[in-house]
Amino acid sequence: MLTLQLSDFSIEEFLAHYWQKKPVLIRQGFPGFYDLIRPDELAGLACEPQIESRLIYKQDGAWQAESGPFESYGRFGKKDWTLVVQAVDHWSPDVADLVQAFSFIPKWRLDDVMISYATNGGGVGPHIDLYDVFICQGSGRRHWRVGERGDHRQFAAHPALLHTAPFDAIIDAELIAGDILYIPPGFPHDGICLENSMSFSVGFRSKSARDMLSGLADHLIDNELGSALISDAGRPLHTEQGHINRSDMALMKAQMQAVLDDELVMADFVGSFLSKTKCELDLQALEDEITQDDLLDLLQNEGLRRTGGLRCFYLDQTIDQGVCYVDGQRYEFGSSARESVIALCDNDEVDEEMLEGGLQLSGFVAALLEWVNQGYWYAE
Ligand code: SIN
Ligand code: CO
């Protein structure tokens, strides 16, 4: 397993001083780091229609971007282009392992591991991201410049590329294998490849109130919740027919607030909503489905591994009932499954001992069997 090596500060200091606040270059955060996937394997993934990829290059001085899948790369020549592939952690267990090195941030904040392969002179252009990212340099070298947060002018250099105007650098450095550049949202940055290179970007996402409320509305509709109408029995005399007054507005806000204050409704919404994946999972359903005995055998001898990118969570409000949320679905196994549910959600790999309590429960075993047969967890 990769372990993050911090020489200038502790993880606690990183969280206090840098996370979401300012960019920092972590020299040799991964000493001896090597590419977790080869460039030709990455290029192969970008040929698959279910995998999101983009190729960015300049033609006669103008930025160009093409979306995958790609059939070949010959026409792009030997320099000045970058191939970017999203959610490679879903398709490569070695790449999925990289996320573990950042386990001091909870999984619900994770977006994906995006990998870019750039040829000499390649880059995606100066831009600002909405996400926190740890750019881990693999093979080759890249020159990175990062500017201060501020009111930077942004413009479409191409319909698919939002760039930012030139900026002064607060970090200006050449990265070699093992170096990590952390960039919080809002800081302009630009990486130019000096020598064919691979970058592994572990990205963390957050949600806007708009995303959350729209997800909550879907959750209420799907589960037939929140349908009680506003009640105004005993309302005072109203004289202005066209007026929605403050006290009526307060009734409406109170009605919505009651949904937000319902801890169980909100726990189920948040758990289901945040456990949905944005990109497709590499679910390899078993052709020959296994039985409960096979499952117990696997747990005893090999253990099970969660498929890359699978999101599963528990919340304080519902964990005592043994509730977990896996890939958008809610499962309830009862209080004696509590520790097993926690083990399942907190670890990429589980074995018989970790799931001991749950394995005494027929509902838990049946769900685990179903997950394994569908490919959510697998034996290596
Ligand atoms: C890249 O890896 O080429 C781009 C990463 C980024 O700027 O977020
Ligand atoms: Co970026």
PDB file of C-alpha atoms in Angstrom, residues 14-248:
ATOM      1  CA  PHE A  14      -2.074  19.799   6.530  1.00  0.00           C
ATOM      2  CA  LEU A  15      -5.790  19.798   7.417  1.00  0.00           C
ATOM      3  CA  ALA A  16      -5.478  22.885   9.585  1.00  0.00           C
ATOM      4  CA  HIS A  17      -3.379  25.016   7.242  1.00  0.00           C
ATOM      5  CA  TYR A  18      -3.797  23.781   3.671  1.00  0.00           C
ATOM      6  CA  TRP A  19      -6.966  21.709   3.073  1.00  0.00           C
ATOM      7  CA  GLN A  20      -9.433  23.955   1.197  1.00  0.00           C
ATOM      8  CA  LYS A  21      -7.223  26.948   2.075  1.00  0.00           C
ATOM      9  CA  LYS A  22      -4.007  27.008   0.084  1.00  0.00           C
ATOM     10  CA  PRO A  23      -2.017  24.953  -2.385  1.00  0.00           C
ATOM     11  CA  VAL A  24       1.139  23.167  -1.346  1.00  0.00           C
ATOM     12  CA  LEU A  25       3.816  21.162  -3.068  1.00  0.00           C
ATOM     13  CA  ILE A  26       4.643  17.950  -1.212  1.00  0.00           C
ATOM     14  CA  ARG A  27       8.064  16.904  -2.468  1.00  0.00           C
ATOM     15  CA  GLN A  28       8.461  13.129  -2.553  1.00  0.00           C
ATOM     16  CA  GLY A  29       5.119  12.487  -0.861  1.00  0.00           C
ATOM     17  CA  PHE A  30       5.338   9.052  -2.450  1.00  0.00           C
ATOM     18  CA  PRO A  31       9.037   8.135  -2.531  1.00  0.00           C
ATOM     19  CA  GLY A  32       9.757   5.570  -5.249  1.00  0.00           C
ATOM     20  CA  PHE A  33       6.343   6.169  -6.869  1.00  0.00           C
ATOM     21  CA  TYR A  34       5.834   4.375 -10.158  1.00  0.00           C
ATOM     22  CA  ASP A  35       2.986   4.497 -12.687  1.00  0.00           C
ATOM     23  CA  LEU A  36       0.066   2.500 -11.288  1.00  0.00           C
ATOM     24  CA  ILE A  37      -1.067   1.876 -14.844  1.00  0.00           C
ATOM     25  CA  ARG A  38       1.010   2.009 -18.037  1.00  0.00           C
ATOM     26  CA  PRO A  39       0.386   4.768 -20.616  1.00  0.00           C
ATOM     27  CA  ASP A  40      -0.657   2.169 -23.219  1.00  0.00           C
ATOM     28  CA  GLU A  41      -3.166   0.656 -20.756  1.00  0.00           C
ATOM     29  CA  LEU A  42      -4.560   4.127 -20.107  1.00  0.00           C
ATOM     30  CA  ALA A  43      -4.827   4.728 -23.853  1.00  0.00           C
ATOM     31  CA  GLY A  44      -6.674   1.396 -24.072  1.00  0.00           C
ATOM     32  CA  LEU A  45      -9.204   2.445 -21.418  1.00  0.00           C
ATOM     33  CA  ALA A  46      -9.913   5.602 -23.424  1.00  0.00           C
ATOM     34  CA  CYS A  47     -11.005   3.360 -26.311  1.00  0.00           C
ATOM     35  CA  GLU A  48     -13.907   2.056 -24.205  1.00  0.00           C
ATOM     36  CA  PRO A  49     -17.244   3.840 -24.707  1.00  0.00           C
ATOM     37  CA  GLN A  50     -18.285   3.542 -21.045  1.00  0.00           C
ATOM     38  CA  ILE A  51     -15.143   5.334 -19.846  1.00  0.00           C
ATOM     39  CA  GLU A  52     -15.045   9.119 -19.935  1.00  0.00           C
ATOM     40  CA  SER A  53     -11.954  10.495 -21.653  1.00  0.00           C
ATOM     41  CA  ARG A  54     -10.758  13.595 -23.451  1.00  0.00           C
ATOM     42  CA  LEU A  55      -7.831  14.486 -25.655  1.00  0.00           C
ATOM     43  CA  ILE A  56      -6.642  18.066 -25.528  1.00  0.00           C
ATOM     44  CA  TYR A  57      -4.193  19.621 -27.968  1.00  0.00           C
ATOM     45  CA  LYS A  58      -3.377  22.788 -29.855  1.00  0.00           C
ATOM     46  CA  GLN A  59      -3.769  23.132 -33.603  1.00  0.00           C
ATOM     47  CA  ASP A  60      -2.300  26.205 -35.314  1.00  0.00           C
ATOM     48  CA  GLY A  61      -2.242  27.911 -31.932  1.00  0.00           C
ATOM     49  CA  ALA A  62      -5.927  27.170 -31.181  1.00  0.00           C
ATOM     50  CA  TRP A  63      -6.998  24.876 -28.328  1.00  0.00           C
ATOM     51  CA  GLN A  64      -8.867  21.731 -29.334  1.00  0.00           C
ATOM     52  CA  ALA A  65     -10.632  19.084 -27.233  1.00  0.00           C
ATOM     53  CA  GLU A  66     -12.093  15.804 -28.370  1.00  0.00           C
ATOM     54  CA  SER A  67     -14.100  13.362 -26.284  1.00  0.00           C
ATOM     55  CA  GLY A  68     -13.425   9.633 -26.334  1.00  0.00           C
ATOM     56  CA  PRO A  69     -13.783   6.818 -27.094  1.00  0.00           C
ATOM     57  CA  PHE A  70     -10.698   6.945 -29.324  1.00  0.00           C
ATOM     58  CA  GLU A  71      -9.763   4.407 -31.965  1.00  0.00           C
ATOM     59  CA  SER A  72      -6.121   5.402 -32.367  1.00  0.00           C
ATOM     60  CA  TYR A  73      -3.734   8.166 -31.419  1.00  0.00           C
ATOM     61  CA  GLY A  74      -1.403   8.330 -34.458  1.00  0.00           C
ATOM     62  CA  ARG A  75      -3.023  11.455 -35.886  1.00  0.00           C
ATOM     63  CA  PHE A  76      -2.135  13.482 -32.772  1.00  0.00           C
ATOM     64  CA  GLY A  77       1.609  13.173 -33.455  1.00  0.00           C
ATOM     65  CA  LYS A  78       4.384  12.897 -30.893  1.00  0.00           C
ATOM     66  CA  LYS A  79       4.016  16.100 -28.899  1.00  0.00           C
ATOM     67  CA  ASP A  80       1.740  18.829 -27.530  1.00  0.00           C
ATOM     68  CA  TRP A  81      -1.233  16.712 -26.520  1.00  0.00           C
ATOM     69  CA  THR A  82      -2.723  15.318 -23.326  1.00  0.00           C
ATOM     70  CA  LEU A  83      -5.056  12.384 -22.830  1.00  0.00           C
ATOM     71  CA  VAL A  84      -7.260  12.659 -19.731  1.00  0.00           C
ATOM     72  CA  VAL A  85      -9.210   9.645 -18.418  1.00  0.00           C
ATOM     73  CA  GLN A  86     -11.738   9.938 -15.583  1.00  0.00           C
ATOM     74  CA  ALA A  87     -12.479   7.474 -12.789  1.00  0.00           C
ATOM     75  CA  VAL A  88      -9.607   5.115 -13.540  1.00  0.00           C
ATOM     76  CA  ASP A  89      -9.962   3.870  -9.942  1.00  0.00           C
ATOM     77  CA  HIS A  90     -13.116   2.119 -11.175  1.00  0.00           C
ATOM     78  CA  TRP A  91     -11.155   0.072 -13.688  1.00  0.00           C
ATOM     79  CA  SER A  92      -7.789  -0.593 -12.056  1.00  0.00           C
ATOM     80  CA  PRO A  93      -7.416  -2.011  -8.518  1.00  0.00           C
ATOM     81  CA  ASP A  94      -3.868  -0.592  -8.307  1.00  0.00           C
ATOM     82  CA  VAL A  95      -5.174   2.875  -9.080  1.00  0.00           C
ATOM     83  CA  ALA A  96      -8.040   2.377  -6.579  1.00  0.00           C
ATOM     84  CA  ASP A  97      -5.388   1.676  -3.909  1.00  0.00           C
ATOM     85  CA  LEU A  98      -4.005   5.191  -4.387  1.00  0.00           C
ATOM     86  CA  VAL A  99      -7.139   6.595  -2.715  1.00  0.00           C
ATOM     87  CA  GLN A 100      -6.218   4.803   0.537  1.00  0.00           C
ATOM     88  CA  ALA A 101      -3.228   7.128   0.947  1.00  0.00           C
ATOM     89  CA  PHE A 102      -5.719   9.978   1.363  1.00  0.00           C
ATOM     90  CA  SER A 103      -8.002   8.205   3.825  1.00  0.00           C
ATOM     91  CA  PHE A 104      -7.704  11.140   6.232  1.00  0.00           C
ATOM     92  CA  ILE A 105     -10.512  12.624   4.112  1.00  0.00           C
ATOM     93  CA  PRO A 106     -13.789  10.618   4.212  1.00  0.00           C
ATOM     94  CA  LYS A 107     -14.855   8.715   1.120  1.00  0.00           C
ATOM     95  CA  TRP A 108     -18.031  10.747   0.684  1.00  0.00           C
ATOM     96  CA  ARG A 109     -15.803  13.672  -0.306  1.00  0.00           C
ATOM     97  CA  LEU A 110     -13.996  11.639  -2.970  1.00  0.00           C
ATOM     98  CA  ASP A 111     -14.760  12.276  -6.609  1.00  0.00           C
ATOM     99  CA  ASP A 112     -12.444  10.006  -8.571  1.00  0.00           C
ATOM    100  CA  VAL A 113      -8.892   9.355  -9.712  1.00  0.00           C
ATOM    101  CA  MET A 114      -8.317  11.064 -13.036  1.00  0.00           C
ATOM    102  CA  ILE A 115      -5.160  10.161 -14.917  1.00  0.00           C
ATOM    103  CA  SER A 116      -3.526  12.171 -17.618  1.00  0.00           C
ATOM    104  CA  TYR A 117      -0.837  11.118 -20.042  1.00  0.00           C
ATOM    105  CA  ALA A 118       0.864  14.079 -21.678  1.00  0.00           C
ATOM    106  CA  THR A 119       3.454  14.243 -24.436  1.00  0.00           C
ATOM    107  CA  ASN A 120       6.178  16.931 -24.490  1.00  0.00           C
ATOM    108  CA  GLY A 121       4.600  20.363 -24.487  1.00  0.00           C
ATOM    109  CA  GLY A 122       1.174  18.930 -23.653  1.00  0.00           C
ATOM    110  CA  GLY A 123      -1.174  20.425 -21.069  1.00  0.00           C
ATOM    111  CA  VAL A 124      -4.843  21.218 -20.669  1.00  0.00           C
ATOM    112  CA  GLY A 125      -4.230  24.970 -20.387  1.00  0.00           C
ATOM    113  CA  PRO A 126      -4.527  27.387 -17.447  1.00  0.00           C
ATOM    114  CA  HIS A 127      -7.787  26.796 -15.584  1.00  0.00           C
ATOM    115  CA  ILE A 128      -9.597  26.808 -12.245  1.00  0.00           C
ATOM    116  CA  ASP A 129     -11.227  23.720 -10.751  1.00  0.00           C
ATOM    117  CA  LEU A 130     -14.149  23.517  -8.354  1.00  0.00           C
ATOM    118  CA  TYR A 131     -12.587  20.543  -6.618  1.00  0.00           C
ATOM    119  CA  ASP A 132      -9.690  19.806  -4.290  1.00  0.00           C
ATOM    120  CA  VAL A 133      -7.075  17.776  -6.058  1.00  0.00           C
ATOM    121  CA  PHE A 134      -3.859  15.974  -5.180  1.00  0.00           C
ATOM    122  CA  ILE A 135      -1.880  15.753  -8.420  1.00  0.00           C
ATOM    123  CA  CYS A 136       0.566  12.888  -7.972  1.00  0.00           C
ATOM    124  CA  GLN A 137       3.349  12.906 -10.522  1.00  0.00           C
ATOM    125  CA  GLY A 138       4.216   9.569 -12.074  1.00  0.00           C
ATOM    126  CA  SER A 139       6.774   8.992 -14.802  1.00  0.00           C
ATOM    127  CA  GLY A 140       8.217  11.958 -16.704  1.00  0.00           C
ATOM    128  CA  ARG A 141       8.312  15.585 -15.635  1.00  0.00           C
ATOM    129  CA  ARG A 142       5.756  18.360 -15.567  1.00  0.00           C
ATOM    130  CA  HIS A 143       6.158  22.060 -14.883  1.00  0.00           C
ATOM    131  CA  TRP A 144       3.323  23.411 -12.721  1.00  0.00           C
ATOM    132  CA  ARG A 145       2.367  26.982 -11.957  1.00  0.00           C
ATOM    133  CA  VAL A 146      -0.337  27.788  -9.414  1.00  0.00           C
ATOM    134  CA  GLY A 147      -1.722  31.290  -8.856  1.00  0.00           C
ATOM    135  CA  GLU A 148      -3.515  32.957  -5.963  1.00  0.00           C
ATOM    136  CA  ARG A 149      -7.278  32.608  -5.485  1.00  0.00           C
ATOM    137  CA  GLY A 150      -9.063  35.678  -6.790  1.00  0.00           C
ATOM    138  CA  ASP A 151     -11.309  37.200  -9.372  1.00  0.00           C
ATOM    139  CA  HIS A 152      -9.643  35.666 -12.429  1.00  0.00           C
ATOM    140  CA  ARG A 153     -11.205  36.213 -15.826  1.00  0.00           C
ATOM    141  CA  GLN A 154     -12.365  32.934 -17.317  1.00  0.00           C
ATOM    142  CA  PHE A 155     -13.158  32.301 -20.963  1.00  0.00           C
ATOM    143  CA  ALA A 156     -13.913  29.418 -23.305  1.00  0.00           C
ATOM    144  CA  ALA A 157     -10.674  28.690 -25.162  1.00  0.00           C
ATOM    145  CA  HIS A 158     -12.759  26.020 -26.922  1.00  0.00           C
ATOM    146  CA  PRO A 159     -16.432  25.138 -26.281  1.00  0.00           C
ATOM    147  CA  ALA A 160     -15.221  22.326 -23.996  1.00  0.00           C
ATOM    148  CA  LEU A 161     -12.319  24.160 -22.318  1.00  0.00           C
ATOM    149  CA  LEU A 162     -12.834  26.876 -19.734  1.00  0.00           C
ATOM    150  CA  HIS A 163      -9.507  28.653 -19.356  1.00  0.00           C
ATOM    151  CA  THR A 164      -8.319  31.449 -17.148  1.00  0.00           C
ATOM    152  CA  ALA A 165      -6.346  34.591 -18.007  1.00  0.00           C
ATOM    153  CA  PRO A 166      -2.573  34.661 -17.262  1.00  0.00           C
ATOM    154  CA  PHE A 167      -1.798  34.758 -13.543  1.00  0.00           C
ATOM    155  CA  ASP A 168       1.205  35.341 -11.258  1.00  0.00           C
ATOM    156  CA  ALA A 169       2.526  32.141  -9.727  1.00  0.00           C
ATOM    157  CA  ILE A 170       2.701  31.467  -6.009  1.00  0.00           C
ATOM    158  CA  ILE A 171       3.997  27.960  -6.785  1.00  0.00           C
ATOM    159  CA  ASP A 172       6.268  27.485  -9.788  1.00  0.00           C
ATOM    160  CA  ALA A 173       7.883  24.074  -9.789  1.00  0.00           C
ATOM    161  CA  GLU A 174       8.955  21.104 -11.824  1.00  0.00           C
ATOM    162  CA  LEU A 175       7.446  17.847 -10.568  1.00  0.00           C
ATOM    163  CA  ILE A 176       9.157  14.495 -10.817  1.00  0.00           C
ATOM    164  CA  ALA A 177       7.899  11.035  -9.911  1.00  0.00           C
ATOM    165  CA  GLY A 178       6.690  10.921  -6.302  1.00  0.00           C
ATOM    166  CA  ASP A 179       5.998  14.655  -5.956  1.00  0.00           C
ATOM    167  CA  ILE A 180       2.446  15.701  -5.082  1.00  0.00           C
ATOM    168  CA  LEU A 181       0.823  19.056  -5.744  1.00  0.00           C
ATOM    169  CA  TYR A 182      -2.282  19.798  -3.653  1.00  0.00           C
ATOM    170  CA  ILE A 183      -4.602  22.457  -5.109  1.00  0.00           C
ATOM    171  CA  PRO A 184      -7.821  23.559  -3.375  1.00  0.00           C
ATOM    172  CA  PRO A 185     -10.798  24.862  -5.377  1.00  0.00           C
ATOM    173  CA  GLY A 186     -10.474  28.302  -6.931  1.00  0.00           C
ATOM    174  CA  PHE A 187      -6.719  28.498  -7.456  1.00  0.00           C
ATOM    175  CA  PRO A 188      -5.719  28.910 -11.130  1.00  0.00           C
ATOM    176  CA  HIS A 189      -3.158  26.367 -12.286  1.00  0.00           C
ATOM    177  CA  ASP A 190      -1.354  25.250 -15.399  1.00  0.00           C
ATOM    178  CA  GLY A 191       0.787  22.178 -15.963  1.00  0.00           C
ATOM    179  CA  ILE A 192       3.025  21.799 -18.982  1.00  0.00           C
ATOM    180  CA  CYS A 193       4.658  18.517 -19.759  1.00  0.00           C
ATOM    181  CA  LEU A 194       8.449  18.644 -20.086  1.00  0.00           C
ATOM    182  CA  GLU A 195       8.940  14.980 -20.919  1.00  0.00           C
ATOM    183  CA  ASN A 196       6.192  12.412 -21.719  1.00  0.00           C
ATOM    184  CA  SER A 197       4.538  12.045 -18.369  1.00  0.00           C
ATOM    185  CA  MET A 198       1.745  10.562 -16.289  1.00  0.00           C
ATOM    186  CA  SER A 199      -0.207  12.436 -13.582  1.00  0.00           C
ATOM    187  CA  PHE A 200      -2.580  10.799 -11.127  1.00  0.00           C
ATOM    188  CA  SER A 201      -5.129  13.289  -9.808  1.00  0.00           C
ATOM    189  CA  VAL A 202      -7.060  12.244  -6.723  1.00  0.00           C
ATOM    190  CA  GLY A 203     -10.017  14.619  -6.773  1.00  0.00           C
ATOM    191  CA  PHE A 204     -12.431  15.445  -3.961  1.00  0.00           C
ATOM    192  CA  ARG A 205     -15.855  16.850  -4.662  1.00  0.00           C
ATOM    193  CA  SER A 206     -18.325  18.767  -2.634  1.00  0.00           C
ATOM    194  CA  LYS A 207     -21.981  19.554  -3.230  1.00  0.00           C
ATOM    195  CA  SER A 208     -23.872  22.777  -3.705  1.00  0.00           C
ATOM    196  CA  ALA A 209     -27.150  23.474  -1.884  1.00  0.00           C
ATOM    197  CA  ARG A 210     -28.769  23.256  -5.318  1.00  0.00           C
ATOM    198  CA  ASP A 211     -27.430  19.705  -5.872  1.00  0.00           C
ATOM    199  CA  MET A 212     -28.451  18.627  -2.380  1.00  0.00           C
ATOM    200  CA  LEU A 213     -31.955  20.094  -2.536  1.00  0.00           C
ATOM    201  CA  SER A 214     -32.586  18.701  -5.981  1.00  0.00           C
ATOM    202  CA  GLY A 215     -31.406  15.273  -4.741  1.00  0.00           C
ATOM    203  CA  LEU A 216     -33.603  15.625  -1.668  1.00  0.00           C
ATOM    204  CA  ALA A 217     -36.642  16.413  -3.831  1.00  0.00           C
ATOM    205  CA  ASP A 218     -35.984  13.241  -5.871  1.00  0.00           C
ATOM    206  CA  HIS A 219     -35.594  11.238  -2.656  1.00  0.00           C
ATOM    207  CA  LEU A 220     -38.912  12.535  -1.290  1.00  0.00           C
ATOM    208  CA  ILE A 221     -40.699  11.713  -4.560  1.00  0.00           C
ATOM    209  CA  ASP A 222     -39.165   8.222  -4.863  1.00  0.00           C
ATOM    210  CA  ASN A 223     -40.059   7.373  -1.263  1.00  0.00           C
ATOM    211  CA  GLU A 224     -43.426   9.164  -1.184  1.00  0.00           C
ATOM    212  CA  LEU A 225     -42.340  11.395   1.684  1.00  0.00           C
ATOM    213  CA  GLY A 226     -43.042  15.028   2.453  1.00  0.00           C
ATOM    214  CA  SER A 227     -46.498  15.056   0.877  1.00  0.00           C
ATOM    215  CA  ALA A 228     -48.433  16.659   3.787  1.00  0.00           C
ATOM    216  CA  LEU A 229     -49.920  19.988   2.678  1.00  0.00           C
ATOM    217  CA  ILE A 230     -49.485  23.315   4.421  1.00  0.00           C
ATOM    218  CA  SER A 231     -52.200  23.683   7.037  1.00  0.00           C
ATOM    219  CA  ASP A 232     -53.410  27.158   8.042  1.00  0.00           C
ATOM    220  CA  ALA A 233     -56.375  26.418  10.276  1.00  0.00           C
ATOM    221  CA  GLY A 234     -57.103  29.427  12.494  1.00  0.00           C
ATOM    222  CA  ARG A 235     -55.487  31.879  10.103  1.00  0.00           C
ATOM    223  CA  PRO A 236     -56.041  35.592  10.865  1.00  0.00           C
ATOM    224  CA  LEU A 237     -58.191  37.848   8.683  1.00  0.00           C
ATOM    225  CA  HIS A 238     -56.405  38.751   5.424  1.00  0.00           C
ATOM    226  CA  THR A 239     -57.197  41.968   3.600  1.00  0.00           C
ATOM    227  CA  GLU A 240     -54.775  42.218   0.671  1.00  0.00           C
ATOM    228  CA  GLN A 241     -55.786  39.521  -1.853  1.00  0.00           C
ATOM    229  CA  GLY A 242     -52.516  39.616  -3.790  1.00  0.00           C
ATOM    230  CA  HIS A 243     -50.178  39.571  -0.780  1.00  0.00           C
ATOM    231  CA  ILE A 244     -48.129  36.559   0.388  1.00  0.00           C
ATOM    232  CA  ASN A 245     -47.217  37.916   3.790  1.00  0.00           C
ATOM    233  CA  ARG A 246     -44.352  37.093   6.133  1.00  0.00           C
ATOM    234  CA  SER A 247     -46.352  34.753   8.328  1.00  0.00           C
ATOM    235  CA  ASP A 248     -47.576  32.703   5.320  1.00  0.00           C
TER     236      ASP A 248
END
